CSV table of C-alpha atoms in Angstrom, one decimal:
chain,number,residue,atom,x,y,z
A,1,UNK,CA,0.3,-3.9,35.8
A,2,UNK,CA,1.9,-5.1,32.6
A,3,UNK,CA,3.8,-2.9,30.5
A,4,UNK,CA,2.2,-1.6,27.4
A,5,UNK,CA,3.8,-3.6,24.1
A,6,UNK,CA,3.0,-3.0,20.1
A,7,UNK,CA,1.7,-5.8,17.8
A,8,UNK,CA,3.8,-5.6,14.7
A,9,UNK,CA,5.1,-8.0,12.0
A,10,UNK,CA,8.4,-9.2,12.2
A,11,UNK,CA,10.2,-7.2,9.8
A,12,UNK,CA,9.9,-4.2,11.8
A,13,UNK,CA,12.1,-5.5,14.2
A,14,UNK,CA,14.9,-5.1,12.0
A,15,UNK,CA,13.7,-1.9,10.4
A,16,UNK,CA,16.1,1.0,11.1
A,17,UNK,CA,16.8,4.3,8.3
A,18,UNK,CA,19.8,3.8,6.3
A,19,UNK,CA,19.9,7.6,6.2
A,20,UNK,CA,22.1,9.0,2.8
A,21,UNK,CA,22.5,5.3,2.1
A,22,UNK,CA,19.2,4.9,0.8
A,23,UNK,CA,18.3,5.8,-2.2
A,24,UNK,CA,15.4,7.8,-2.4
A,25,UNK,CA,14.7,10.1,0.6
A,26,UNK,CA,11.2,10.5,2.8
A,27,UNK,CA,12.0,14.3,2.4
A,28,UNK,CA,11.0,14.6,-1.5
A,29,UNK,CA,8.5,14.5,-3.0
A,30,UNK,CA,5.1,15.2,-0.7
A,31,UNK,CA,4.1,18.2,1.9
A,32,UNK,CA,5.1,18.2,5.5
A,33,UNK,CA,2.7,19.2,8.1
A,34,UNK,CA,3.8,20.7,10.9
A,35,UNK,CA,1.4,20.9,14.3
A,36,UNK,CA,1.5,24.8,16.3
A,37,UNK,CA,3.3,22.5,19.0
A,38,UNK,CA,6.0,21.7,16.6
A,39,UNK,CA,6.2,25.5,14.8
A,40,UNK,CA,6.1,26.8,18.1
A,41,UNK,CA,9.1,25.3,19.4
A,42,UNK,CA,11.3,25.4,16.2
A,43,UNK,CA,10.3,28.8,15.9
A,44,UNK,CA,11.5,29.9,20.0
A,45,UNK,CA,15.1,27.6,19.8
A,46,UNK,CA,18.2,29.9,21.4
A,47,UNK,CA,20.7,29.2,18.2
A,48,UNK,CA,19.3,32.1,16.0
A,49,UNK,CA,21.0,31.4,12.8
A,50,UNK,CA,19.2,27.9,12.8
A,51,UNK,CA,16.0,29.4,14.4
A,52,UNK,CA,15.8,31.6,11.3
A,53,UNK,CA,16.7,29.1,8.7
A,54,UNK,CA,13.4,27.0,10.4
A,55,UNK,CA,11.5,30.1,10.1
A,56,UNK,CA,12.3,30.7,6.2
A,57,UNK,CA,11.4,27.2,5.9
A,58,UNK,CA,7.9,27.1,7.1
A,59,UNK,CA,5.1,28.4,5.4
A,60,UNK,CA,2.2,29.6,7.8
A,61,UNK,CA,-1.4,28.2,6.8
A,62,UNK,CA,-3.7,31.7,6.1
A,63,UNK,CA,-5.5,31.8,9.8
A,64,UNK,CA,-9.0,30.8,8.2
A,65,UNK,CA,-6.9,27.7,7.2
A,66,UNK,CA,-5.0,26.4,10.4
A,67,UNK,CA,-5.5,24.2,13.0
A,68,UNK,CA,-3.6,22.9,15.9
A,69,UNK,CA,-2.3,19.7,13.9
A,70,UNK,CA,-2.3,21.8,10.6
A,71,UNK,CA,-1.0,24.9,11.4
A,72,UNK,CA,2.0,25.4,8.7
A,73,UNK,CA,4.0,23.1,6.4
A,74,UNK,CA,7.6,22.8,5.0
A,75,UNK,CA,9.2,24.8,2.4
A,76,UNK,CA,9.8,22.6,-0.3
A,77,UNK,CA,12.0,23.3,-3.7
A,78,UNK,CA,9.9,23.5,-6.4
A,79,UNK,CA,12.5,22.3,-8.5
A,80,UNK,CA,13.5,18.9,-6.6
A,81,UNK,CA,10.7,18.3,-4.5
A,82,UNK,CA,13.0,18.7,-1.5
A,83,UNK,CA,12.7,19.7,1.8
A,84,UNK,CA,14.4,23.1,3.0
A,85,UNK,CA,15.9,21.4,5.8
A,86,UNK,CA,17.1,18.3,4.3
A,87,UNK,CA,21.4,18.8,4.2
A,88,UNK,CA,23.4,17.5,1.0
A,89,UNK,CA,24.0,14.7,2.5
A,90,UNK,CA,20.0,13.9,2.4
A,91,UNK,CA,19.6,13.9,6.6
A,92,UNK,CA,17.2,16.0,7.9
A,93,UNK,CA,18.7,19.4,9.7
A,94,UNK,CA,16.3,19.1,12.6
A,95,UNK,CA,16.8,16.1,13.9
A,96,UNK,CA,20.8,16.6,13.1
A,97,UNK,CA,21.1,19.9,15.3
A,98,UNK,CA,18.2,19.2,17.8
A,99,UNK,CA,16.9,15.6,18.1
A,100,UNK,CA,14.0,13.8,17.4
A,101,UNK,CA,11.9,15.6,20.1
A,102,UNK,CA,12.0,18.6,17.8
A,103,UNK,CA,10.4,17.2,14.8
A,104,UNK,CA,7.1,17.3,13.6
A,105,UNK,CA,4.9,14.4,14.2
A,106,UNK,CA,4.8,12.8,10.7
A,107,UNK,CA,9.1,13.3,10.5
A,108,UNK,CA,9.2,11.3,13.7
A,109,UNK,CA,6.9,8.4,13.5
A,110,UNK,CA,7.7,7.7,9.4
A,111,UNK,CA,7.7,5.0,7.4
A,112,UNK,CA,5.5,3.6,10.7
A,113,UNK,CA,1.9,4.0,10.9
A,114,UNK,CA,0.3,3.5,14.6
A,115,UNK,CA,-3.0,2.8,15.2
A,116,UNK,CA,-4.7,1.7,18.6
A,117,UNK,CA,-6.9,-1.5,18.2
A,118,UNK,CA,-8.8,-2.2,21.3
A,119,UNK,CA,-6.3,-0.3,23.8
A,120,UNK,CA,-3.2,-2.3,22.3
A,121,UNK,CA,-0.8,-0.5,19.8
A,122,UNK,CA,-0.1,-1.7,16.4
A,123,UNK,CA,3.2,-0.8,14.4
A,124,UNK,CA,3.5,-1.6,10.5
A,125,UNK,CA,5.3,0.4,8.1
A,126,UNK,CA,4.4,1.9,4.7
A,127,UNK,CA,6.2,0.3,1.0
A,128,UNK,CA,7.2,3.9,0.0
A,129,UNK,CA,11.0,2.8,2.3
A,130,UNK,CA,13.2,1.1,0.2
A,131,UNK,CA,14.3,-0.7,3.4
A,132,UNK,CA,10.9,-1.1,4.6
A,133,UNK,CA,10.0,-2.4,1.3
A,134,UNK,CA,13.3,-4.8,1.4
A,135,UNK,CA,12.8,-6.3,4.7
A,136,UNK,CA,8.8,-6.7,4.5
A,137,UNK,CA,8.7,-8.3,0.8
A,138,UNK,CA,11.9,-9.8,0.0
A,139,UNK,CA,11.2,-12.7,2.6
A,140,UNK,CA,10.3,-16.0,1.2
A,141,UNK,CA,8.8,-16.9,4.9
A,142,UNK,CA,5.1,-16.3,5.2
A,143,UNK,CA,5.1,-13.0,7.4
A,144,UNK,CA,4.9,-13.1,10.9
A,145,UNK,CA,3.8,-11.0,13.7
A,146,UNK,CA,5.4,-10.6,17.5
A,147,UNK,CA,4.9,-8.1,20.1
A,148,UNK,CA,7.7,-5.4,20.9
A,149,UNK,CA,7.8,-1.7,22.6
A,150,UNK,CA,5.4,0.4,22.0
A,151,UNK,CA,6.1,4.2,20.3
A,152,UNK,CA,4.9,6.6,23.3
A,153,UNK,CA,6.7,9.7,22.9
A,154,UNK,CA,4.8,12.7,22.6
A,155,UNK,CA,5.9,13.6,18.7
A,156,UNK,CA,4.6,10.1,17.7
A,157,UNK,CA,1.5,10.6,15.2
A,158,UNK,CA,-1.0,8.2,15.8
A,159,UNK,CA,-3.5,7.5,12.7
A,160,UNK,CA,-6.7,6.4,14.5
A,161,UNK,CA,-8.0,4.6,17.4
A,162,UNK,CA,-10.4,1.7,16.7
A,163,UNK,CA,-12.8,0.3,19.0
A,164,UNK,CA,-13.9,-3.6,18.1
A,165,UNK,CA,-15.3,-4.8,21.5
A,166,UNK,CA,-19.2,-3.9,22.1
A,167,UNK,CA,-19.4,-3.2,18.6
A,168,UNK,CA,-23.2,-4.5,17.2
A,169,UNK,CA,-21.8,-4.4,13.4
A,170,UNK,CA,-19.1,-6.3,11.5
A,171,UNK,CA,-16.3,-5.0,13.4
A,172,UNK,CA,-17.2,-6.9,16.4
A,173,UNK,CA,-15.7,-9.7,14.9
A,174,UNK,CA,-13.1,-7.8,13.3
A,175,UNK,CA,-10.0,-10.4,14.6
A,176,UNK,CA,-12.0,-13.2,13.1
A,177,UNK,CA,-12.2,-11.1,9.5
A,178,UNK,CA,-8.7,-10.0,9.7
A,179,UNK,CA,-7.1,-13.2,10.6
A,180,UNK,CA,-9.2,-15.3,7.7
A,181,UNK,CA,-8.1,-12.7,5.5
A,182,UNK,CA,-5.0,-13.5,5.8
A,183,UNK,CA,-5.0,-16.9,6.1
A,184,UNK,CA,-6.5,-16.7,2.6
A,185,UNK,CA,-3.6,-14.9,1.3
A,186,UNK,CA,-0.6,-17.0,2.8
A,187,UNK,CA,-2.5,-20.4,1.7
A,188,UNK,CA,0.3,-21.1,-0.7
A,189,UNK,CA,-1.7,-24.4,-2.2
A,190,UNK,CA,-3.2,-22.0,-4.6
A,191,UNK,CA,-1.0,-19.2,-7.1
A,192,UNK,CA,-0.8,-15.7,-5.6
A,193,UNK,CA,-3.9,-14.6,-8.0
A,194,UNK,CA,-5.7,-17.3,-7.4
A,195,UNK,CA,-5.7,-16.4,-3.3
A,196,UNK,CA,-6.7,-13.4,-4.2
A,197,UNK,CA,-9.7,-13.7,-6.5
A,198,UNK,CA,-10.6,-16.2,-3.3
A,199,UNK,CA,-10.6,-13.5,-1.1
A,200,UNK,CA,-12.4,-11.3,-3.1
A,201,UNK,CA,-15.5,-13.7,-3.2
A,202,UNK,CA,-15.4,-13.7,0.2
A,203,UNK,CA,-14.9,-9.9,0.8
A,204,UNK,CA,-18.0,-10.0,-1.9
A,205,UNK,CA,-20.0,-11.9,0.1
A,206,UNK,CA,-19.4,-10.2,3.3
A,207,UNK,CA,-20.2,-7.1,1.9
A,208,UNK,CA,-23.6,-8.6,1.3
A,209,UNK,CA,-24.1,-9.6,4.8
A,210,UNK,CA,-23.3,-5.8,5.5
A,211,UNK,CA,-25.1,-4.4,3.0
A,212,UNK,CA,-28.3,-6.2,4.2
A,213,UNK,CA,-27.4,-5.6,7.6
A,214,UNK,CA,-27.1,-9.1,8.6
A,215,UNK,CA,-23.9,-9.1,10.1
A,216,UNK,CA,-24.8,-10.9,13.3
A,217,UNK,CA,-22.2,-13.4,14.6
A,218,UNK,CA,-24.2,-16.3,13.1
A,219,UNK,CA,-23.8,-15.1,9.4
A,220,UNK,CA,-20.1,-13.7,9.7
A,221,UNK,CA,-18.4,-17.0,11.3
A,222,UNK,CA,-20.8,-19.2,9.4
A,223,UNK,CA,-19.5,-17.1,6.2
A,224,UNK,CA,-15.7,-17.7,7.3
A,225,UNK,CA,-16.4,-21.1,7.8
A,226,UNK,CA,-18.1,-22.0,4.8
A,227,UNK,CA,-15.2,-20.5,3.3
A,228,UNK,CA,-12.8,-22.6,4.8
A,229,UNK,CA,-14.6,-25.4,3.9
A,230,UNK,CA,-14.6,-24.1,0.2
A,231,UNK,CA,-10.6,-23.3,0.1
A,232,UNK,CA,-10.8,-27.4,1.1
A,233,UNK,CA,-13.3,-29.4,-0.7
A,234,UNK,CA,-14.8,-27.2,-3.1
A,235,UNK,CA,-13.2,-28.9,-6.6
A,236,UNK,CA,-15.0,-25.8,-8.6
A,237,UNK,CA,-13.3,-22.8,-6.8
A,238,UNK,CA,-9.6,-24.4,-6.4
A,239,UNK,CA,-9.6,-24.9,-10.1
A,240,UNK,CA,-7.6,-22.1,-11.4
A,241,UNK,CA,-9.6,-22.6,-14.6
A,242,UNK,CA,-12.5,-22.0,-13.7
A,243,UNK,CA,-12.0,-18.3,-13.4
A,244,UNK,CA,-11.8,-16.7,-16.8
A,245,UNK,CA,-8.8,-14.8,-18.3
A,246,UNK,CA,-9.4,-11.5,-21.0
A,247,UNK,CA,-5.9,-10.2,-21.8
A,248,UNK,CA,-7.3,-7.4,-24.4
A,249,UNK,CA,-9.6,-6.4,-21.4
A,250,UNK,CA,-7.0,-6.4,-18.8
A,251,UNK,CA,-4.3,-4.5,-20.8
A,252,UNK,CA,-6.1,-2.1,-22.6
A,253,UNK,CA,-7.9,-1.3,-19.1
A,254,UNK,CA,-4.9,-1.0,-16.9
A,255,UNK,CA,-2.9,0.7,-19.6
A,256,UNK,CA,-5.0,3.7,-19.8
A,257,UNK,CA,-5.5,3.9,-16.1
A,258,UNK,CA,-1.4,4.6,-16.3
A,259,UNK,CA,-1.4,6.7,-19.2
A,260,UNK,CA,-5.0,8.9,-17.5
A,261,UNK,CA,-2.4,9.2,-14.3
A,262,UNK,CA,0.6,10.3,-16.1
A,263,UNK,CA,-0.2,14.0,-14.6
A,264,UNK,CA,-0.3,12.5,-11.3
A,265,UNK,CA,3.1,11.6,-10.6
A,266,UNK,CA,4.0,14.5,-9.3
A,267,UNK,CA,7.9,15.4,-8.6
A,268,UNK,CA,9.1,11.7,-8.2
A,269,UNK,CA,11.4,11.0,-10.5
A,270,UNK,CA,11.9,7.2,-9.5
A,271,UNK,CA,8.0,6.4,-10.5
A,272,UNK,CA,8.6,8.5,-13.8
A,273,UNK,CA,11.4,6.4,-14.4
A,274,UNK,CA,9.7,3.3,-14.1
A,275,UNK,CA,6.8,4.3,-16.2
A,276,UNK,CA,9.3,5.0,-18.7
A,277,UNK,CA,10.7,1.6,-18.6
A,278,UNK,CA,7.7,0.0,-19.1
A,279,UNK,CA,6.4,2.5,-22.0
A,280,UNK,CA,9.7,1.3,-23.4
A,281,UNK,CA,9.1,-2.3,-23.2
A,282,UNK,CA,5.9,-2.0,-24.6
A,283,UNK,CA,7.6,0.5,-27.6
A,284,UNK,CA,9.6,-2.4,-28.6
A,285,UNK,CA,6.3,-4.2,-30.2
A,286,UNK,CA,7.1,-1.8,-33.2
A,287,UNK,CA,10.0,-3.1,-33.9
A,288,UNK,CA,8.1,-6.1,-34.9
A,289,UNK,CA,5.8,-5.1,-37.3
A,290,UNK,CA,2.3,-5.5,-37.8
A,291,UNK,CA,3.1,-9.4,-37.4
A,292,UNK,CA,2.0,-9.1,-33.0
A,293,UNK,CA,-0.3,-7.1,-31.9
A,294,UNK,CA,0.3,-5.3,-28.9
A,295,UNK,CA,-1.7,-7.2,-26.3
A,296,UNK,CA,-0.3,-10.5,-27.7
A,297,UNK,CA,3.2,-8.8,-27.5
A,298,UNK,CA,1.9,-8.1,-23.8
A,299,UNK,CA,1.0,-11.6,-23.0
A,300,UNK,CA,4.2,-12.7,-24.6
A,301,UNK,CA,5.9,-10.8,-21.9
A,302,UNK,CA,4.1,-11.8,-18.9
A,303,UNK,CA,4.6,-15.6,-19.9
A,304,UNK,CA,8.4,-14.9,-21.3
A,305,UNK,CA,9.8,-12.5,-18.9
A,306,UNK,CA,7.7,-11.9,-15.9
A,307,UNK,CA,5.7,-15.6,-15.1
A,308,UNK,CA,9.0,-17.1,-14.6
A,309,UNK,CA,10.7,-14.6,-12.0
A,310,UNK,CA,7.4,-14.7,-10.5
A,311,UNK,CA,6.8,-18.2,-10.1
A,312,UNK,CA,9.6,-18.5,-7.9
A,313,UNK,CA,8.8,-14.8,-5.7
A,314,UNK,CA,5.5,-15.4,-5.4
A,315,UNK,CA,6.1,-14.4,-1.8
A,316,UNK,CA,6.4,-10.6,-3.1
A,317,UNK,CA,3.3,-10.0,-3.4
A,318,UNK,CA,1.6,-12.4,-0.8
A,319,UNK,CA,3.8,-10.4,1.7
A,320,UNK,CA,2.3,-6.9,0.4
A,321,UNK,CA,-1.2,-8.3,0.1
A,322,UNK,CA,-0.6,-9.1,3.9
A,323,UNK,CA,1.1,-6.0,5.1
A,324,UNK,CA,-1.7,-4.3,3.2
A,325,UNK,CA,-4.6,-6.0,5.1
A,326,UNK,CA,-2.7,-5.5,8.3
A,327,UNK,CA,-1.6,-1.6,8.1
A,328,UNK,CA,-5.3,-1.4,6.8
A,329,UNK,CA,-7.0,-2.1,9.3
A,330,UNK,CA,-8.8,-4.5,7.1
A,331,UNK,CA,-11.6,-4.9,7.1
A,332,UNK,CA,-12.5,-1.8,8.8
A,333,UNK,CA,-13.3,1.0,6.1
A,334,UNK,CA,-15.0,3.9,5.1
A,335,UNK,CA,-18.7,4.1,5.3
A,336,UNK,CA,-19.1,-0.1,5.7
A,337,UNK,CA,-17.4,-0.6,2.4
A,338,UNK,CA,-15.2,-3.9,2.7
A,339,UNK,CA,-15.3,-4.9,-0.4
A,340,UNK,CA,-13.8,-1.3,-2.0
A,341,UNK,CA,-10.9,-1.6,0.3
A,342,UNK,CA,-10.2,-4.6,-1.3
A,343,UNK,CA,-10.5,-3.2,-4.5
A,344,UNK,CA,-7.9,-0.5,-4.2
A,345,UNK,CA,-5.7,-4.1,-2.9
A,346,UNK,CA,-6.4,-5.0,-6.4
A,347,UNK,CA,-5.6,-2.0,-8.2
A,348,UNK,CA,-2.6,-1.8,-6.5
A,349,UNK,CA,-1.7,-5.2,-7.4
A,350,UNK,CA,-2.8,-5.1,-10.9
A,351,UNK,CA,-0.9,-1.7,-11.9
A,352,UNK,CA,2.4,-3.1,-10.3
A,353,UNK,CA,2.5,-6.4,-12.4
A,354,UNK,CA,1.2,-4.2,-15.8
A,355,UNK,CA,4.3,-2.2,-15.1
A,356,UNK,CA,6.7,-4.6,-14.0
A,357,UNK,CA,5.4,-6.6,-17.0
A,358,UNK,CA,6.6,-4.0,-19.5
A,359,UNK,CA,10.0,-3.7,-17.7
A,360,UNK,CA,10.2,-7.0,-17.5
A,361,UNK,CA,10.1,-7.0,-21.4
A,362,UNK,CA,12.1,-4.1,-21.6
A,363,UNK,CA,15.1,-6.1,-19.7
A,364,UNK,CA,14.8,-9.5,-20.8
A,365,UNK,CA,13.7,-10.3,-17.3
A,366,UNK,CA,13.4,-9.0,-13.7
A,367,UNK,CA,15.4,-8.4,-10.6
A,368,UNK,CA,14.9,-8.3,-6.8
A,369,UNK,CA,15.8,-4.7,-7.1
A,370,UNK,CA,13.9,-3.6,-9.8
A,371,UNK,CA,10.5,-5.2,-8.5
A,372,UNK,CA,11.3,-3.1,-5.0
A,373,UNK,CA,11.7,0.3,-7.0
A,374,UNK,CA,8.7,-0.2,-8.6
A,375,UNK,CA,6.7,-1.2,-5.6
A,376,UNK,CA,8.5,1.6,-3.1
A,377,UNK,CA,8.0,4.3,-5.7
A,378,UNK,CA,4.2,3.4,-7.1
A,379,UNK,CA,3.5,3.3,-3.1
A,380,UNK,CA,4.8,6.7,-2.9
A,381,UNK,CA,3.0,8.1,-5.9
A,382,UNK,CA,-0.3,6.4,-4.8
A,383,UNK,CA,-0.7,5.9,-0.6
A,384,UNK,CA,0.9,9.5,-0.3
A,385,UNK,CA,-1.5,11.8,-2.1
A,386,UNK,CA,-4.5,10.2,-2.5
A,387,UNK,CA,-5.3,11.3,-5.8
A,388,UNK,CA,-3.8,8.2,-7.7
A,389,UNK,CA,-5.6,6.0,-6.2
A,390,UNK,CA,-8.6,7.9,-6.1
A,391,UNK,CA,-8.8,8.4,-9.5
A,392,UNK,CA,-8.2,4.8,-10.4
A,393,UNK,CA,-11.2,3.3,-8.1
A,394,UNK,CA,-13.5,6.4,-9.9
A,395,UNK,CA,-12.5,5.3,-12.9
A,396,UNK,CA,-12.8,1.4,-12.3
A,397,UNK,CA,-16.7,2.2,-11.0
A,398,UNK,CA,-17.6,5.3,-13.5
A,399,UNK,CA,-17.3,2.1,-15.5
A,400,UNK,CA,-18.7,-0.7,-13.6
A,401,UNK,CA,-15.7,-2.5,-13.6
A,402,UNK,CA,-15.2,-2.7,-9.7
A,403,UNK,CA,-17.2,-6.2,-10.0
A,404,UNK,CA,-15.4,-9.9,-8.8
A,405,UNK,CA,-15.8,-10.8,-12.7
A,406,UNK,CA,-14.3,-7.9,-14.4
A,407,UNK,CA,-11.5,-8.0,-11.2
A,408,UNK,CA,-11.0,-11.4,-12.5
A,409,UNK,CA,-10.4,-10.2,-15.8
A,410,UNK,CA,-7.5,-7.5,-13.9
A,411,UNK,CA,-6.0,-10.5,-11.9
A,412,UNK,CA,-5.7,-13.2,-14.7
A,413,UNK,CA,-3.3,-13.7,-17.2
């Protein structure tokens, strides 16, 4: 019998925690679940004085409120947004006086997310690690993908198990979606936004197959294909031009989706930070009069200080927009709804270039660094509570803007 192996991309064989090196911890700034199995054996260990520093540390769900994976959480400052057992040197307590066997499943698989597709396991990572975030975008490659060992232990949190095989709807050919996908993305003969307005046409169209409930295999590989014929010969659709651009409508929509969120960020002072920055590049307009308006001075940015970094890092994004599909699941989603999981792609990647836009103006420019402290530390504001994000797709179809043309308008410049 062969032994079991993971599907993962290639940066995650290089992936290991940098511990108090890196800086920004995965012990601030979000709650800590702990399982009954967990509680149960921090709470029982021999060394009292660290048995009762665990037991201070962890709040008890009310009864009504626990269950056997949610049965208590961490203690966590209310002034930093720190764990109670993280040390001063910003390692975690448990896993420093007992091992990893000890720690609650979340502590113990993190930044990883495990899923099991068709009995094989697949490993990708999440953007809120700085190192993940290093590794996975800062390689001008196309990513990659390669088989390695598996996560088995017990403490290992695994996020869902998906069956594709004997499957009657579109997730029978959920390889064939996935891959395509992603094809689309790392097709570098078109710009970054251009690949993805492509694949939102396509994630449109599928979606109507779906919705009509003609997602046989006739209509979903004779969709792909046409496709692929399209991304070829169709002189239309690979003219950049032909999509239009709305810079008014794109700035003054993206801008108040940031400044609606502002009471969202929560106790992460890295995202606040960055929202600063780019408040403060957009503050500078002021300084010039009544002369620019502000989305002209914002357009002025994009093409002064931002298009030029990334025309030459385009590979950023495309390896985001490809971890995202992959960690995803893509295209499986809630309630049959392809096409909103690749609008929340879009939001993500529309909010990150509005920022980095304004801190590109800010700073006459942009850095490797910069771009992965925005993107770790909007990921941890928005994929770790669920309320960012959620509020931005409300607010994007409480006004009918979740359509391929107005996410045109988002994508442009």
């Amino acid at each position: 019998m062969n032994a079991p192996k993971a599907l993962v991309p290639t940066y995650m064989l290089d992936f290991k925690c940098i511990g108090s090196e890196c800086e920004d911890s995965c012990c601030i700034g979000w709650k800590v679940r702990i399982d009954k199995k967990t509680y149960n054996n921090l709470t029982s260990i021999p060394q009292k004085a660290l048995r009762e520093k665990l037991k201070n540390g962890m709040e008890r769900l009310e009864p009504s409120n626990r269950t056997n994976e949610h049965f208590a959480q961490m203690e966590m400052d209310r002034r930093t947004g720190c764990c109670s057992m993280l040390d001063e040197q910003k390692l975690c307590t448990i896993q420093g006086s007992l091992g990893e066997r000890y720690l609650a499943p979340i502590c113990a698989t993190y930044p990883r997310n495990i899923f099991w597709v068709d009995n094989e396991q697949e490993i990708s990572a999440v953007m809120s690690c700085p190192e993940v975030a290093r590794l996975a975008l800062l390689n001008p490659e196309k990513m990659e993908f390669t088989y390695t060992e598996p996560m088995l232990q017990a403490n290992a949190q695994i996020k869902e198990k998906v069956t594709t095989q004997y499957n009657s709807s579109f997730m029978n050919f959920f390889w064939e979606i996935r891959i395509f996908a992603i094809e689309i993305i790392q097709n570098r003969q078109f710009s970054f936004s251009h690949r993805l307005i492509l694949l939102g046409l396509f994630c449109e169209q599928l979606q109507q197959l779906i919705n009509q409930n003609l997602e046989d295999e006739t209509n979903v590989k004779g969709l792909i294909e046409k496709f692929k014929v399209i991304m070829d010969d169709d002189e239309v659709l690979q003219d950049y031009d032909t999509f239009p651009a709305d810079h008014e409508f794109q700035f003054i929509t993206l801008n108040n989706i940031i400044s609606k969120n502002l009471g969202n960020i929560g106790s992460d002072s890295r995202f606040a930070s960055c929202v600063q920055d780019y408040l403060e590049g957009l503050n500078e307009q002021k300084e010039l009069g009544k002369l620019v308006d502000l989305v002209s001075f914002y357009q002025n940015g994009y093409l002064d200080y931002y298009k030029p970094f990334m025309d030459d890092h385009e590979f950023i994004f495309e390896n985001y927009a490809v971890n995202f599909i992959y960690s995803h699941l893509f295209p499986k989603s809630e309630n049959r709804n392809v096409y909103r999981l690749y609008t929340i792609l879009v939001s993500h990647y529309t909010l990150l270039k509005l920022l980095l836009i304004g801190i590109s103006i800010k700073n006459k420019g942009l850095t490797k660094d910069e771009v992965i402290k925005v993107v770790q530390s909007f990921t941890k504001t928005a994929e770790h509570t669920n309320v960012y994000v959620k509020n931005i797709i409300e607010f994007l179809e409480d006004e009918k803007y979740e359509s391929m043309g107005y996410l045109c308008l988002l994508i442009k410049n």
